[in-house]
Amino acid sequence: MSRERKRKLITSVLSILFAATVLLNFFNYEVPTFLWALDGIVLFGLLSYYIITQKLVTYMVKRSLEAAVVLVIIATMTFLLLRIIPGGPFDQEKALPPEVIANIEAKYQLNEPVYMQYYYYISGLLRGDLGESYKYVGRSVTDILAETLPNSIQLGFYALLISFLIGIPTGVIAASKHNTWIDNLSMTLAISGVSLPSFLVAAIFILVFCFSLNWLPPALWEGPEYYILPIVVLGIRPAAVIARLTRSSVLEVISSDYIRTARAKGLSERSILFKHVLKNSLIPVLTFSGPLIAGILSGSFIIEMIFAVPGMGKHLIQSVSNRDYPLVLGVTLIFSVLLVLSNLVVDLLYSFFDPRINLS
Amino acid sequence: MLKVLITFLLALSFLACTKKDKQSGSNEYGLKNSETLRIVVDREPPSLDWSIATDTESALITNNLMEGLVAYNLKDPELSLQPALALKWTSSENAKKWTFKLRRGVKWSDGVEFTAQQIVDSWVRLLSPLTASEYAYFLFGIKNAKEFNKGTIKDSKQLGIKVSPQGDIQVELESSMSYFPYLLTHSSTFPIRLDLIKKHGVNKWTEAGNHVGLGPFNLKVWEHDKVIILERNERYYGEKAKVKNVLGYIVGEKSTALNLFDNGQVDAVKDLPKSELRFLAKKKEFIKESMLGIFYLGFNVKKAPFDNVLVRKAFIHAIDRNEIVKVLGAGEVPLKGWVPQGMFGHNNNVGLAFDVAKAKKYLNEAGFTDLTKFPKIEIGFNTNENHQRVIENVQAQLKRNLGISVDLKNEEWKVYLNTLKSNAPHMFRMGWVADYPDPDNFLNLMTSYSDNNHTGWGDTQYDHYIEEAVSVADKSVRKLIYQKAQKILLEKGASVFPTYSMVQTHMVSQRVKNFPVNAVYQFLFKDVELEKAK
């Protein structure tokens, strides 16, 4: 078997593996643990292989240390900011007697000096203990995250998937048909996608697909038919941004010298577009993807509220109004970890897509 | 290769689509719609541990899973009490000692017998400083309870709670309290099983599967942030629940809940958004009920010009409550007295009425002859669409009726609470919803020593009346005392402007019969019946 065929075979097997996971998950089947494990091992393996062959081990160590420092700074800042803003976690309409307040403060160690509270928090964090929510009494922050984050990730993952699947081809097509009606139409759509607020899009979609056509349920998170609307609404804006980025980037690359060379060699327009232009055009899209991935995976407050998705997004907002210190810190840290990780992956992908970028 | 991939994916999709041959008429949880009341729970219940929970959604669930010694007779407009786990109760002459005779042979949903000790355990747990319960103060009327909660008394045996040899509960109070049994309708006083807390741990005993109760329903499923399912408790001592299941979807957004209602996925949505009332009130599913709660504006009497009672009176006379109620449009009831509609002691003949001429006269007497030179006034409120509509209307009325411009300042809820405590604005918005249906709960609010009195106003005669009234058992005598107290608060002191008595509005599907709406906001689903689909 030739090298090329081997590569193709491996790619296909892996694609089937991932597609199976995605589809089983989407259609609400129990995804077997071995499949999750296999996915994890393959992804991790690919990543490690890439890191080792590209001699990026020192780079990764350096970046991980940097990330740790960033996370500690974020945890500290959040901790301090929460103590600075007026209003405490147990302030409420009906004032409590001093005895009762004293007991609550003692229970949560809020009666101790701030530096001691900080010490307890950081030492808990090092033990992997994010503490207990003040609002949801008896539930640990870890439990809350473990119950809600998977739903946010599920929603976010599909939204990302469709935004890339729609955004990149639209951008490429628009660029290759530059200044034609196709280009104009797709860019008009893209601009609408960027500028329409998601709650408006959600309202329109609910009106059309639930109440006029009666195809889909208006909310809840119970199965595939429930997933479609929130995923599409969440995916529209990033899809539009990606389409615009891809288009301008493709246009720029198309007019570069090496493409002219390729054309001069007599390569077909199609092979130029897919083999030479696309890969290099994806750099700006990648830059945008880092924060996008973190933002979308950690849950969108508006989408989760409108479609009653039991995700983490609402805790991002509500924990702050509740002054639920441990939960605020928990969701902030999760968001930061996602952000740091996705930026790291994006940086690795830079060097993959554009060998001129040398990370080591 | 691509072909293989596509075939595979198509096969998988096909398989997935055929997976669910959902029985029509049942939902994702396999519950038949004809046997299931489907409601919207407005947020994830923070805790189903009734010693800890303080919010309405937790209470909604717990009140269907548990019962206390006494319960409201919800059919009585005066909200009298009826027996629940206690068959009858008696008090000493001065309402200082109470005895509750318990029902025998009642079993928890796991078959364990209900005993008096479980009541004692619950009250001791509620009061224990280690539990750190916010509602511990509910039982502060019991002898030594406050000291026990403070930690100065360590031995729970010194509390005024005893089990008599006959197995009755005997309670000794610090001082007379005619409404004491009313406190026992509250979920925080329900009996508790320490053995279960020990077995499952303090954080896990309220989860589905571990939770055990005495009420008409059992907790079947609790998927956090998503859904709660209650199932009829066949061991319930009273008449069994008519509906087999109650399914509560946890949906935080009202418009989403209404979408689900319109789509036939839920049977009831509570507390409708005010902005949509005009539209919703026309539908046949709309229901409205009074609620024991008031909305009021307070004056900071420590801040000029409201340190002058004449100015406060002038402002009260200058605002027309009817206009505010019209702006809100849910059918709120204008309130001149301090006790909400639907509670004994409610009286709209006390207090100051809308009268612009009087308002101008008082301002003149106070020395404000040129109103263009009136000092700058600020009205504070917490950020909320409805409050904003009320406060903006007040602003417009003051401008129109007195020619006085006032500034508005809204703050996020917790920041606002902090502002009220530390430096309340000239005028501020606040509300109060009854903990128990007794005027004391409202009038106590304005005593000079109340932590909830943000006005800075106090009157010893007023305080005296309030203390006197709780020791009187005769309702008509109490009514008179409360009348006098309200006169001091609203006419002499004029430190608050009671605005309106609250109402609750809901949408309930036509297939639901006996949906429980009542002034005490208790949603007990055991009597709900579902009409068979035609």
PDB file of N, CA and C in Angstrom, chain A residues 273 296 302:
ATOM      1  N   LEU A 273      -7.411  26.679  -5.785  1.00  0.00           N
ATOM      2  CA  LEU A 273      -8.254  27.172  -4.698  1.00  0.00           C
ATOM      3  C   LEU A 273      -8.132  26.284  -3.461  1.00  0.00           C
ATOM      4  N   ILE A 296     -18.052  30.146  22.986  1.00  0.00           N
ATOM      5  CA  ILE A 296     -19.234  29.355  22.614  1.00  0.00           C
ATOM      6  C   ILE A 296     -19.362  28.094  23.462  1.00  0.00           C
ATOM      7  N   ILE A 302     -27.752  34.214  26.647  1.00  0.00           N
ATOM      8  CA  ILE A 302     -29.013  34.544  25.969  1.00  0.00           C
ATOM      9  C   ILE A 302     -29.643  33.311  25.345  1.00  0.00           C
TER      10      ILE A 302
END
